[in-house]
Tab-separated table of C-alpha atoms in Angstrom:
chain	number	residue	atom	x	y	z
V	1	MET	CA	-0.119	-0.119	-0.121
V	2	GLU	CA	1.318	3.355	-0.935
V	3	ASN	CA	2.096	5.886	1.782
V	4	SER	CA	-0.754	8.670	1.860
V	5	HIS	CA	0.444	11.854	2.707
V	6	PRO	CA	-1.584	14.959	3.487
V	7	ILE	CA	-2.280	17.433	0.368
V	8	ARG	CA	-0.872	21.134	1.717
V	9	PRO	CA	-2.001	23.820	0.066
V	10	PRO	CA	0.097	25.899	-1.989
V	11	SER	CA	1.907	29.242	-0.381
V	12	LEU	CA	1.829	32.412	-1.671
V	13	SER	CA	5.335	31.922	-2.847
V	14	SER	CA	4.442	29.494	-5.281
V	15	LEU	CA	1.340	30.944	-6.648
V	16	PRO	CA	2.091	32.752	-10.320
V	17	PRO	CA	2.789	36.554	-9.884
V	18	GLU	CA	-0.983	37.330	-11.448
V	19	ILE	CA	-2.717	35.100	-8.795
V	20	VAL	CA	-0.903	37.225	-6.111
V	21	ALA	CA	-1.443	40.649	-7.292
V	22	ILE	CA	-5.342	39.805	-7.505
V	23	ILE	CA	-5.139	38.963	-3.905
V	24	LEU	CA	-3.035	41.882	-2.975
V	25	HIS	CA	-5.561	44.255	-4.505
V	26	HIS	CA	-8.187	42.864	-2.037
V	27	LEU	CA	-6.056	44.111	0.721
V	28	ALA	CA	-5.340	47.511	-1.118
V	29	ASN	CA	-8.852	48.255	-1.226
V	30	PRO	CA	-10.176	48.174	2.544
V	31	GLN	CA	-13.365	49.448	3.457
V	32	ASP	CA	-14.146	52.324	5.853
V	33	GLN	CA	-10.319	52.773	6.564
V	34	GLU	CA	-9.227	56.059	8.299
V	35	LEU	CA	-7.392	58.050	5.519
V	36	GLY	CA	-3.934	57.767	5.071
V	37	ARG	CA	-4.269	54.118	6.740
V	38	GLY	CA	-5.305	52.541	3.508
V	39	TYR	CA	-2.195	50.188	2.762
V	40	ASP	CA	-1.702	49.554	6.071
V	41	ASP	CA	-2.752	45.650	5.377
V	42	LEU	CA	-0.931	45.725	1.969
V	43	ILE	CA	2.139	46.766	3.604
V	44	ARG	CA	2.236	44.579	6.430
V	45	THR	CA	1.547	41.372	3.795
V	46	THR	CA	4.489	42.637	1.271
V	47	LEU	CA	6.886	42.783	4.803
V	48	SER	CA	6.212	39.320	5.664
V	49	ASN	CA	7.574	37.794	2.068
V	50	SER	CA	10.154	39.072	-0.383
V	51	TYR	CA	8.178	37.338	-3.062
V	52	ILE	CA	4.938	39.099	-2.571
V	53	ARG	CA	6.922	42.771	-1.754
V	54	GLN	CA	8.300	42.255	-5.430
V	55	VAL	CA	5.129	41.364	-7.061
V	56	ALA	CA	3.151	44.591	-5.577
V	57	ILE	CA	6.164	46.684	-6.037
V	58	ALA	CA	5.818	45.519	-9.816
V	59	THR	CA	1.936	46.033	-10.223
V	60	PRO	CA	1.479	49.671	-10.387
V	61	SER	CA	-2.429	49.396	-10.283
V	62	LEU	CA	-1.942	48.442	-6.832
V	63	TRP	CA	-0.909	52.057	-5.754
V	64	THR	CA	-3.372	54.075	-7.453
V	65	ARG	CA	-4.700	55.576	-4.220
V	66	ILE	CA	-3.158	58.829	-3.248
V	67	GLU	CA	-3.856	59.568	0.332
V	68	ILE	CA	-2.720	62.882	2.611
V	69	ALA	CA	-3.913	63.495	6.261
V	70	ASP	CA	-2.070	65.624	8.860
V	71	SER	CA	0.593	63.003	9.416
V	72	PRO	CA	3.745	63.435	8.166
V	73	VAL	CA	3.725	59.331	7.368
V	74	SER	CA	1.064	60.034	4.948
V	75	PHE	CA	2.972	62.713	2.591
V	76	GLU	CA	5.984	59.942	2.546
V	77	LEU	CA	3.775	57.164	1.708
V	78	ALA	CA	1.725	59.422	-1.005
V	79	LYS	CA	5.310	59.814	-2.834
V	80	ALA	CA	5.713	56.084	-2.836
V	81	CYS	CA	2.457	55.421	-4.049
V	82	LEU	CA	3.321	58.127	-6.920
V	83	ASP	CA	6.300	56.194	-7.871
V	84	ARG	CA	5.158	52.882	-7.862
V	85	SER	CA	1.467	53.751	-10.140
V	86	GLY	CA	3.417	54.096	-13.002
V	87	THR	CA	0.991	55.651	-15.991
V	88	GLN	CA	-2.251	54.462	-14.189
V	89	LYS	CA	-5.318	56.915	-13.329
V	90	LEU	CA	-5.185	58.028	-9.791
V	91	ASN	CA	-7.924	58.387	-7.150
V	92	VAL	CA	-6.375	61.230	-4.841
V	93	ALA	CA	-8.077	62.080	-1.399
V	94	ILE	CA	-6.339	64.993	0.692
V	95	ARG	CA	-7.673	66.239	4.383
V	96	ILE	CA	-5.372	68.476	6.269
V	97	ALA	CA	-6.921	70.508	9.137
V	98	ILE	CA	-3.530	71.027	11.236
V	99	ARG	CA	-0.615	73.386	10.799
V	100	VAL	CA	-2.003	73.853	7.233
V	101	GLY	CA	-0.254	76.556	6.245
V	102	PRO	CA	2.983	74.994	5.665
V	103	LYS	CA	1.552	72.494	3.950
V	104	LEU	CA	-0.570	74.066	1.235
V	105	PRO	CA	2.111	74.520	-1.044
V	106	GLY	CA	3.063	71.207	-1.265
V	107	VAL	CA	-0.245	69.699	-1.487
V	108	PHE	CA	-1.113	72.030	-4.324
V	109	ALA	CA	2.320	70.927	-6.197
V	110	LEU	CA	1.545	67.529	-5.570
V	111	VAL	CA	-1.840	67.620	-7.432
V	112	LYS	CA	-0.619	69.743	-10.161
V	113	HIS	CA	2.159	67.462	-10.816
V	114	VAL	CA	-0.394	64.315	-11.324
V	115	ALA	CA	-3.193	66.299	-12.423
V	116	GLY	CA	-3.406	64.723	-15.993
V	117	ARG	CA	-3.609	61.373	-14.018
V	118	ILE	CA	-6.129	62.155	-11.328
V	119	ARG	CA	-9.488	60.279	-12.204
V	120	GLU	CA	-11.016	61.100	-8.533
V	121	LEU	CA	-10.326	63.939	-6.557
V	122	ARG	CA	-11.556	64.890	-2.726
V	123	LEU	CA	-10.181	67.805	-1.260
V	124	GLN	CA	-11.118	68.518	2.946
V	125	ILE	CA	-8.966	71.224	4.010
V	126	GLY	CA	-9.300	73.975	6.565
V	127	LEU	CA	-8.432	77.091	5.952
V	128	SER	CA	-8.292	79.830	8.585
V	129	LYS	CA	-6.428	82.751	6.980
V	130	PRO	CA	-7.410	85.137	3.945
V	131	THR	CA	-3.911	84.247	2.396
V	132	GLN	CA	-4.978	80.367	2.383
V	133	TRP	CA	-8.337	81.377	0.503
V	134	MET	CA	-6.301	83.349	-2.217
V	135	GLN	CA	-3.815	80.542	-2.383
V	136	LEU	CA	-6.993	78.220	-3.028
V	137	ASP	CA	-8.595	80.611	-5.586
V	138	ASP	CA	-5.189	80.576	-7.695
V	139	PHE	CA	-4.658	77.072	-7.545
V	140	LEU	CA	-8.421	76.084	-8.617
V	141	ASP	CA	-8.366	78.879	-11.302
V	142	THR	CA	-5.334	77.373	-12.980
V	143	LEU	CA	-5.974	73.674	-12.501
V	144	GLU	CA	-6.767	71.344	-15.322
V	145	LEU	CA	-7.889	68.044	-14.786
V	146	PRO	CA	-8.706	66.163	-18.122
V	147	VAL	CA	-9.681	62.755	-16.814
V	148	LEU	CA	-11.115	63.647	-13.808
V	149	GLU	CA	-14.933	62.037	-13.258
V	150	ASP	CA	-15.600	62.178	-9.724
V	151	LEU	CA	-14.765	65.560	-7.436
V	152	ALA	CA	-15.557	66.312	-3.880
V	153	MET	CA	-14.654	69.594	-1.752
V	154	ASN	CA	-15.042	70.470	1.547
V	155	PHE	CA	-13.340	74.244	2.327
V	156	TRP	CA	-13.990	75.500	5.643
V	157	ASP	CA	-12.835	78.170	8.123
V	158	PRO	CA	-12.058	76.072	11.329
V	159	LYS	CA	-12.477	79.993	13.165
V	160	GLU	CA	-16.210	80.547	12.076
V	161	THR	CA	-18.956	79.484	14.170
V	162	ALA	CA	-21.672	80.023	11.496
V	163	LEU	CA	-20.225	78.715	8.259
V	164	SER	CA	-20.793	80.198	5.244
V	165	THR	CA	-21.243	79.282	1.717
V	166	ARG	CA	-18.631	80.281	-0.402
V	167	PRO	CA	-18.452	80.407	-4.328
V	168	ILE	CA	-15.793	77.979	-5.646
V	169	PRO	CA	-14.600	77.484	-9.197
V	170	LEU	CA	-15.201	74.073	-11.085
V	171	PRO	CA	-12.160	72.698	-12.997
V	172	LYS	CA	-11.523	73.923	-16.616
V	173	ASP	CA	-11.185	71.535	-19.218
V	174	ALA	CA	-12.786	68.661	-17.247
V	175	ALA	CA	-14.298	67.037	-19.980
V	176	THR	CA	-15.123	63.762	-18.350
V	177	LEU	CA	-16.293	64.910	-15.285
V	178	ARG	CA	-19.254	63.282	-14.074
V	179	SER	CA	-19.852	63.645	-10.276
V	180	ILE	CA	-19.457	66.643	-7.704
V	181	SER	CA	-20.010	66.586	-4.189
V	182	LEU	CA	-19.601	70.048	-2.294
V	183	VAL	CA	-20.346	70.671	1.216
V	184	HIS	CA	-19.946	74.643	2.112
V	185	LEU	CA	-19.374	75.543	-1.349
V	186	ARG	CA	-21.269	76.392	-4.415
V	187	PRO	CA	-19.861	76.826	-8.178
V	188	VAL	CA	-19.649	79.524	-9.794
V	189	LEU	CA	-21.365	79.906	-12.831
V	190	PRO	CA	-21.298	80.061	-15.467
V	191	SER	CA	-19.204	76.399	-15.764
V	192	PRO	CA	-19.099	74.129	-18.773
V	193	ALA	CA	-18.527	71.423	-16.287
V	194	ILE	CA	-21.926	71.546	-15.148
V	195	ARG	CA	-23.636	70.446	-18.176
V	196	GLN	CA	-21.862	67.025	-18.442
V	197	LEU	CA	-22.853	65.721	-14.702
V	198	GLN	CA	-24.990	63.077	-13.681
V	199	HIS	CA	-24.713	63.496	-10.055
V	200	ILE	CA	-24.682	66.483	-8.096
V	201	SER	CA	-24.488	66.733	-4.197
V	202	LEU	CA	-24.872	69.950	-2.452
V	203	SER	CA	-24.570	70.151	1.437
V	204	TRP	CA	-24.939	73.768	3.190
V	205	PRO	CA	-24.299	74.648	6.639
V	206	ALA	CA	-27.114	77.281	6.132
V	207	LEU	CA	-29.391	76.834	3.094
V	208	GLU	CA	-30.930	80.550	3.465
V	209	ASN	CA	-27.187	81.778	2.508
V	210	TRP	CA	-28.241	80.876	-0.716
V	211	HIS	CA	-31.034	82.492	-2.969
V	212	LEU	CA	-32.852	79.516	-4.683
V	213	ALA	CA	-32.175	81.594	-7.957
V	214	HIS	CA	-28.483	80.329	-7.438
V	215	LEU	CA	-29.720	76.725	-7.108
V	216	TRP	CA	-32.319	76.807	-10.216
V	217	ALA	CA	-29.253	78.403	-12.291
V	218	ILE	CA	-26.965	75.675	-11.723
V	219	LEU	CA	-29.834	72.679	-12.270
V	220	ALA	CA	-30.951	74.586	-15.526
V	221	GLN	CA	-27.159	73.836	-16.703
V	222	ALA	CA	-27.285	70.175	-15.535
V	223	GLU	CA	-29.073	68.728	-18.838
V	224	ARG	CA	-27.762	65.161	-17.827
V	225	LEU	CA	-28.007	65.175	-14.353
V	226	GLU	CA	-29.302	61.486	-13.467
V	227	THR	CA	-29.165	62.167	-9.212
V	228	LEU	CA	-29.366	65.183	-6.878
V	229	GLU	CA	-28.541	65.481	-3.472
V	230	LEU	CA	-29.534	68.427	-1.167
V	231	VAL	CA	-28.588	68.491	2.463
V	232	GLY	CA	-28.781	71.002	4.798
V	233	LYS	CA	-27.366	70.477	8.319
V	234	GLY	CA	-30.735	70.722	10.629
V	235	THR	CA	-29.590	73.229	12.967
V	236	ASN	CA	-32.323	75.256	14.805
V	237	ASP	CA	-30.933	78.500	13.382
V	238	VAL	CA	-30.588	77.283	10.102
V	239	VAL	CA	-34.396	76.190	9.470
V	240	ARG	CA	-35.661	78.598	11.245
V	241	SER	CA	-34.150	81.654	9.783
V	242	GLU	CA	-36.499	83.472	7.116
V	243	LEU	CA	-35.316	83.130	3.515
V	244	PRO	CA	-34.403	86.113	1.217
V	245	LEU	CA	-37.665	87.623	-0.712
V	246	GLY	CA	-35.687	86.443	-3.959
V	247	ASN	CA	-36.101	82.853	-3.134
V	248	ARG	CA	-39.584	83.692	-4.388
V	249	ASP	CA	-38.684	84.113	-7.731
V	250	GLY	CA	-37.175	81.025	-8.968
V	251	GLY	CA	-38.396	79.173	-12.076
V	252	ALA	CA	-39.024	75.579	-12.708
V	253	SER	CA	-36.061	73.423	-13.603
V	254	ALA	CA	-36.543	70.927	-16.272
V	255	MET	CA	-34.252	67.595	-15.717
V	256	PRO	CA	-35.697	65.111	-18.298
V	257	ARG	CA	-32.731	62.479	-17.205
V	258	LEU	CA	-33.202	63.134	-13.096
V	259	ARG	CA	-33.789	59.345	-11.610
V	260	ARG	CA	-33.146	59.693	-7.971
V	261	LEU	CA	-33.639	62.704	-5.464
V	262	THR	CA	-32.719	63.036	-2.041
V	263	LEU	CA	-33.538	66.277	0.158
V	264	GLY	CA	-32.690	66.139	3.577
V	265	GLY	CA	-32.222	68.404	6.819
V	266	LEU	CA	-34.950	70.465	5.404
V	267	ASP	CA	-37.970	71.681	6.726
V	268	SER	CA	-41.143	70.919	5.126
V	269	GLY	CA	-41.931	74.477	3.443
V	270	LEU	CA	-38.754	74.537	1.930
V	271	MET	CA	-38.750	71.098	0.637
V	272	ALA	CA	-42.137	71.799	-0.725
V	273	HIS	CA	-40.710	74.858	-2.431
V	274	LEU	CA	-37.749	73.062	-4.111
V	275	LEU	CA	-40.424	70.375	-5.465
V	276	LEU	CA	-42.270	73.319	-6.610
V	277	GLY	CA	-39.539	74.168	-8.854
V	278	LEU	CA	-38.882	70.946	-10.361
V	279	GLU	CA	-40.000	69.017	-13.380
V	280	ALA	CA	-38.719	65.561	-13.559
V	281	PRO	CA	-40.586	63.334	-15.574
V	282	ASN	CA	-38.651	60.199	-15.220
V	283	LEU	CA	-38.017	60.511	-11.730
V	284	VAL	CA	-38.212	56.803	-9.863
V	285	GLU	CA	-36.544	57.137	-6.366
V	286	VAL	CA	-36.990	59.902	-3.666
V	287	SER	CA	-35.549	60.225	-0.373
V	288	LEU	CA	-36.661	62.783	1.923
V	289	LEU	CA	-35.712	63.888	5.609
V	290	ILE	CA	-37.824	66.499	7.035
V	291	LEU	CA	-37.557	68.813	9.764
V	292	GLY	CA	-40.856	70.209	11.187
V	293	PHE	CA	-41.847	73.538	13.416
V	294	LYS	CA	-45.131	74.802	13.919
V	295	ASP	CA	-44.357	77.975	11.584
V	296	THR	CA	-43.393	75.839	9.155
V	297	TRP	CA	-46.097	77.133	6.603
V	298	SER	CA	-47.951	80.135	7.969
V	299	ALA	CA	-45.158	82.184	8.939
V	300	ARG	CA	-42.111	81.188	6.758
V	301	TYR	CA	-43.780	80.670	3.278
V	302	PRO	CA	-46.902	82.470	2.649
V	303	TRP	CA	-46.465	82.815	-0.797
V	304	ILE	CA	-46.460	78.833	-1.380
V	305	ASP	CA	-49.438	77.100	-3.008
V	306	VAL	CA	-49.127	73.628	-2.553
V	307	THR	CA	-51.774	72.951	-5.044
V	308	ALA	CA	-49.181	73.971	-7.642
V	309	ILE	CA	-46.831	71.079	-6.965
V	310	HIS	CA	-47.995	68.759	-9.995
V	311	PRO	CA	-48.257	65.058	-8.812
V	312	MET	CA	-44.950	63.234	-9.950
V	313	PRO	CA	-46.439	59.675	-10.929
V	314	SER	CA	-43.047	58.344	-12.242
V	315	VAL	CA	-42.036	57.737	-8.290
V	316	THR	CA	-42.291	54.325	-7.281
V	317	THR	CA	-39.506	54.276	-4.633
V	318	LEU	CA	-40.211	56.735	-1.348
V	319	ASP	CA	-37.952	56.836	1.619
V	320	ILE	CA	-39.298	59.446	3.879
V	321	SER	CA	-38.254	60.549	7.743
V	322	PHE	CA	-40.267	63.343	9.430
V	323	SER	CA	-38.760	64.693	12.521
V	324	PRO	CA	-41.078	66.786	14.670
V	325	ARG	CA	-38.505	67.400	17.219
V	326	ILE	CA	-35.358	69.667	16.887
V	327	GLY	CA	-33.142	70.573	19.650
V	328	PRO	CA	-35.118	72.266	22.320
V	329	TYR	CA	-37.971	72.721	20.384
V	330	THR	CA	-41.133	70.046	20.991
V	331	CYS	CA	-43.556	70.369	18.430
V	332	ILE	CA	-45.659	66.912	19.012
V	333	GLY	CA	-48.398	69.265	17.307
V	334	ALA	CA	-46.472	70.495	14.201
V	335	PRO	CA	-48.614	70.358	10.840
V	336	LEU	CA	-47.475	67.645	8.322
V	337	PRO	CA	-46.264	68.126	5.133
V	338	LYS	CA	-49.095	69.453	3.062
V	339	PHE	CA	-47.207	68.529	-0.013
V	340	LEU	CA	-47.313	64.661	0.799
V	341	ARG	CA	-50.974	64.262	0.300
V	342	ASN	CA	-51.117	63.326	-3.305
V	343	ILE	CA	-47.569	64.228	-5.238
V	344	PHE	CA	-46.427	60.869	-5.430
V	345	PRO	CA	-49.580	58.510	-6.418
V	346	ASP	CA	-48.197	55.735	-7.508
V	347	ILE	CA	-45.618	54.518	-4.948
V	348	GLU	CA	-44.703	50.759	-4.804
V	349	HIS	CA	-42.133	50.498	-2.180
V	350	LEU	CA	-42.488	53.072	0.747
V	351	SER	CA	-39.596	52.649	3.622
V	352	LEU	CA	-40.388	54.826	7.009
V	353	PRO	CA	-37.443	54.843	9.305
V	354	ARG	CA	-37.106	56.359	12.436
V	355	TYR	CA	-40.363	55.582	13.595
V	356	SER	CA	-41.644	57.961	10.841
V	357	ALA	CA	-44.823	55.645	10.706
V	358	ASP	CA	-45.996	57.106	13.745
V	359	PHE	CA	-46.465	60.380	12.362
V	360	LEU	CA	-47.196	59.933	8.677
V	361	LEU	CA	-49.242	56.634	8.259
V	362	PRO	CA	-52.203	58.105	10.574
V	363	PHE	CA	-51.933	61.268	8.449
V	364	TRP	CA	-52.283	59.437	5.345
V	365	ALA	CA	-54.974	56.909	6.432
V	366	ASP	CA	-57.112	59.539	7.960
V	367	MET	CA	-57.100	61.698	4.921
V	368	TRP	CA	-58.129	58.665	2.506
V	369	GLU	CA	-60.726	57.603	4.973
V	370	ASN	CA	-62.445	61.011	4.424
V	371	GLY	CA	-63.145	61.404	0.949
V	372	ASN	CA	-64.019	64.896	1.212
V	373	ALA	CA	-60.591	65.858	2.172
V	374	LEU	CA	-58.924	65.066	-0.830
V	375	PRO	CA	-61.437	63.428	-3.469
V	376	HIS	CA	-58.934	62.728	-5.935
V	377	ALA	CA	-56.305	60.620	-3.735
V	378	SER	CA	-54.849	57.293	-5.120
V	379	CYS	CA	-54.581	55.655	-1.758
V	380	TRP	CA	-51.430	53.975	-3.508
V	381	PRO	CA	-53.221	51.047	-5.350
V	382	LEU	CA	-49.629	50.002	-6.623
V	383	LEU	CA	-47.808	49.879	-3.353
V	384	ARG	CA	-46.176	46.333	-2.645
V	385	ARG	CA	-43.495	47.049	-0.161
V	386	LEU	CA	-43.920	48.652	3.370
V	387	THR	CA	-40.825	48.790	5.737
V	388	ALA	CA	-41.102	50.520	8.985
V	389	SER	CA	-38.108	50.594	10.864
V	390	GLY	CA	-36.289	52.842	13.479
V	391	SER	CA	-35.149	52.324	17.177
V	392	ASP	CA	-34.606	55.466	19.668
V	393	GLY	CA	-35.010	53.856	22.963
V	394	GLY	CA	-38.186	52.223	24.572
V	395	CYS	CA	-38.097	49.628	21.993
V	396	ASP	CA	-40.771	47.134	23.112
V	397	ARG	CA	-43.185	49.806	23.555
V	398	LYS	CA	-42.274	51.648	20.162
V	399	CYS	CA	-42.491	48.322	18.460
V	400	LYS	CA	-46.071	47.705	19.552
V	401	ASN	CA	-47.317	51.278	18.878
V	402	ASN	CA	-45.526	50.944	15.961
V	403	LEU	CA	-47.111	47.609	14.465
V	404	LYS	CA	-50.661	48.727	15.530
V	405	ILE	CA	-50.144	51.645	13.305
V	406	CYS	CA	-49.090	49.902	10.637
V	407	GLY	CA	-52.062	47.428	11.020
V	408	SER	CA	-54.602	50.300	10.827
V	409	PHE	CA	-53.168	51.502	7.856
V	410	LEU	CA	-53.338	48.291	6.197
V	411	ALA	CA	-56.761	47.514	7.618
V	412	MET	CA	-57.680	50.957	5.883
V	413	ARG	CA	-56.305	49.648	2.270
V	414	ALA	CA	-58.219	46.599	3.033
V	415	ARG	CA	-61.528	48.368	3.462
V	416	ARG	CA	-60.441	50.350	-0.018
V	417	SER	CA	-60.558	46.930	-1.642
V	418	LEU	CA	-56.575	47.584	-2.490
V	419	PRO	CA	-54.311	44.880	-3.339
V	420	ALA	CA	-52.747	42.964	-0.036
V	421	LEU	CA	-48.925	44.138	0.159
V	422	GLU	CA	-46.868	41.435	-1.030
V	423	GLU	CA	-44.120	42.372	1.452
V	424	PHE	CA	-44.012	43.766	4.904
V	425	PHE	CA	-40.679	44.513	6.818
V	426	ILE	CA	-40.802	45.568	10.242
V	427	GLU	CA	-38.486	45.969	13.085
V	428	LEU	CA	-38.990	43.826	16.046
V	429	CYS	CA	-37.126	43.211	19.554
V	430	VAL	CA	-37.145	40.301	21.807
V	431	LYS	CA	-39.077	41.729	24.549
V	432	GLY	CA	-41.781	43.086	22.647
V	433	SER	CA	-42.400	40.086	20.366
V	434	LEU	CA	-42.900	38.244	23.835
V	435	ASP	CA	-46.112	40.531	24.964
V	436	PRO	CA	-49.432	38.754	23.695
V	437	GLU	CA	-51.009	42.254	22.814
V	438	PHE	CA	-47.770	42.313	20.102
V	439	GLU	CA	-48.751	38.698	18.928
V	440	ARG	CA	-52.457	39.787	18.590
V	441	CYS	CA	-51.567	42.760	16.371
V	442	MET	CA	-48.642	40.746	14.088
V	443	GLY	CA	-51.606	37.988	13.502
V	444	GLY	CA	-53.922	40.825	12.646
V	445	VAL	CA	-51.255	42.300	10.291
V	446	GLN	CA	-50.270	38.776	8.809
V	447	ARG	CA	-54.112	38.467	7.465
V	448	LEU	CA	-53.617	41.693	5.633
V	449	VAL	CA	-50.283	40.961	3.891
V	450	LYS	CA	-48.778	38.106	2.141
V	451	LYS	CA	-45.279	38.020	3.866
V	452	VAL	CA	-44.068	39.812	7.141
V	453	VAL	CA	-40.228	40.036	7.254
V	454	PRO	CA	-38.777	40.794	10.598
V	455	LEU	CA	-35.651	43.484	9.501
V	456	ARG	CA	-33.764	42.691	12.650
V	457	VAL	CA	-34.419	41.434	16.035
V	458	SER	CA	-32.735	43.645	18.940
V	459	ALA	CA	-32.855	42.890	22.660
V	460	ASN	CA	-33.684	45.628	25.245
């Protein structure tokens, strides 16, 4: 009988360099890694074996991420990556906030040195002196990025308590640019780069610092826009500040290619104002995070005619959160957003995180039960999937209350002879699911939908 020997798996040193390079690529692309530390796993692996190190150094595509943070080590690593990346296109990410002045010339020189190879550029820089802002303006005015596809910029003054929104020029001759993300910034107009953008994300510390006419001017040039994100910070001062009079005069912006819209951290009146000025016949997905106050409509937006907001039947997916309590203000009785009554008549998937079901489902159910309130409301006959989630303490009570409210909403639909939902996703908790009353509520819900799917089970 022949002696049997255990079969040992091959070591990395025995694998072809092409296979080793594929394995190393997974190490070179970690998820959620701190900026400047993205190569830690790869470098540790190369130090363990000379063959692996040789393969890594000879593979330019492993070194295409250039990351610079405040630590001096990140600058040295960035130089090494540039040397090893050959002629590959680069993803450059820079965040500096400490001793910025001495670093700016070197950072700007590095970016300009490889500008012809940059595919993705992310700049986050704190600028506390006027001379530094002048350096930034000069840098951006002369920056040419011929292969740039994705641009994200966030420049701020660490000394400012109320951050302003600053105009910033977009790169010239960026014919391949498809996505921009700006925080505390707005693009200088006119800008040829805006016309080819497919994604725009604008985040403001204070939306009232903008006239909406500026926003409409940007959107009017974004002829190919497919996704739009407008995000406010949601502080009390921001959402309670009164809009300038010039914001009343914005015209509608037609965006025939827009398919996904996100509006977050804004109060319902301002959100309605934005929707009033939007024409998007192919919009499919909408995500809303609404902040509410008692004076949302009566005091701040007397000129808004909610009935002038045309329904958007193309929207099939709606994710909506409504927060009636902001900071020290408690507005349990705040008016619910009027524009939600019938603006999205053909929803197929409704998602209500952060216990928004507590506020919104009774709002819609009461409205549809009273035919005189809105005789042409659709009651969402195409709705197939409902998701109700979110936990903020008191899990068992919240889960049970959430389930009751969802059950009442589903019962109302059944009384209107609407089709049963195909799937109902709900967040459950261990303590609440053991309650007999909870079980009775769940039994009633299960009779009204085809399938109940627990999102997750959490313990108190």
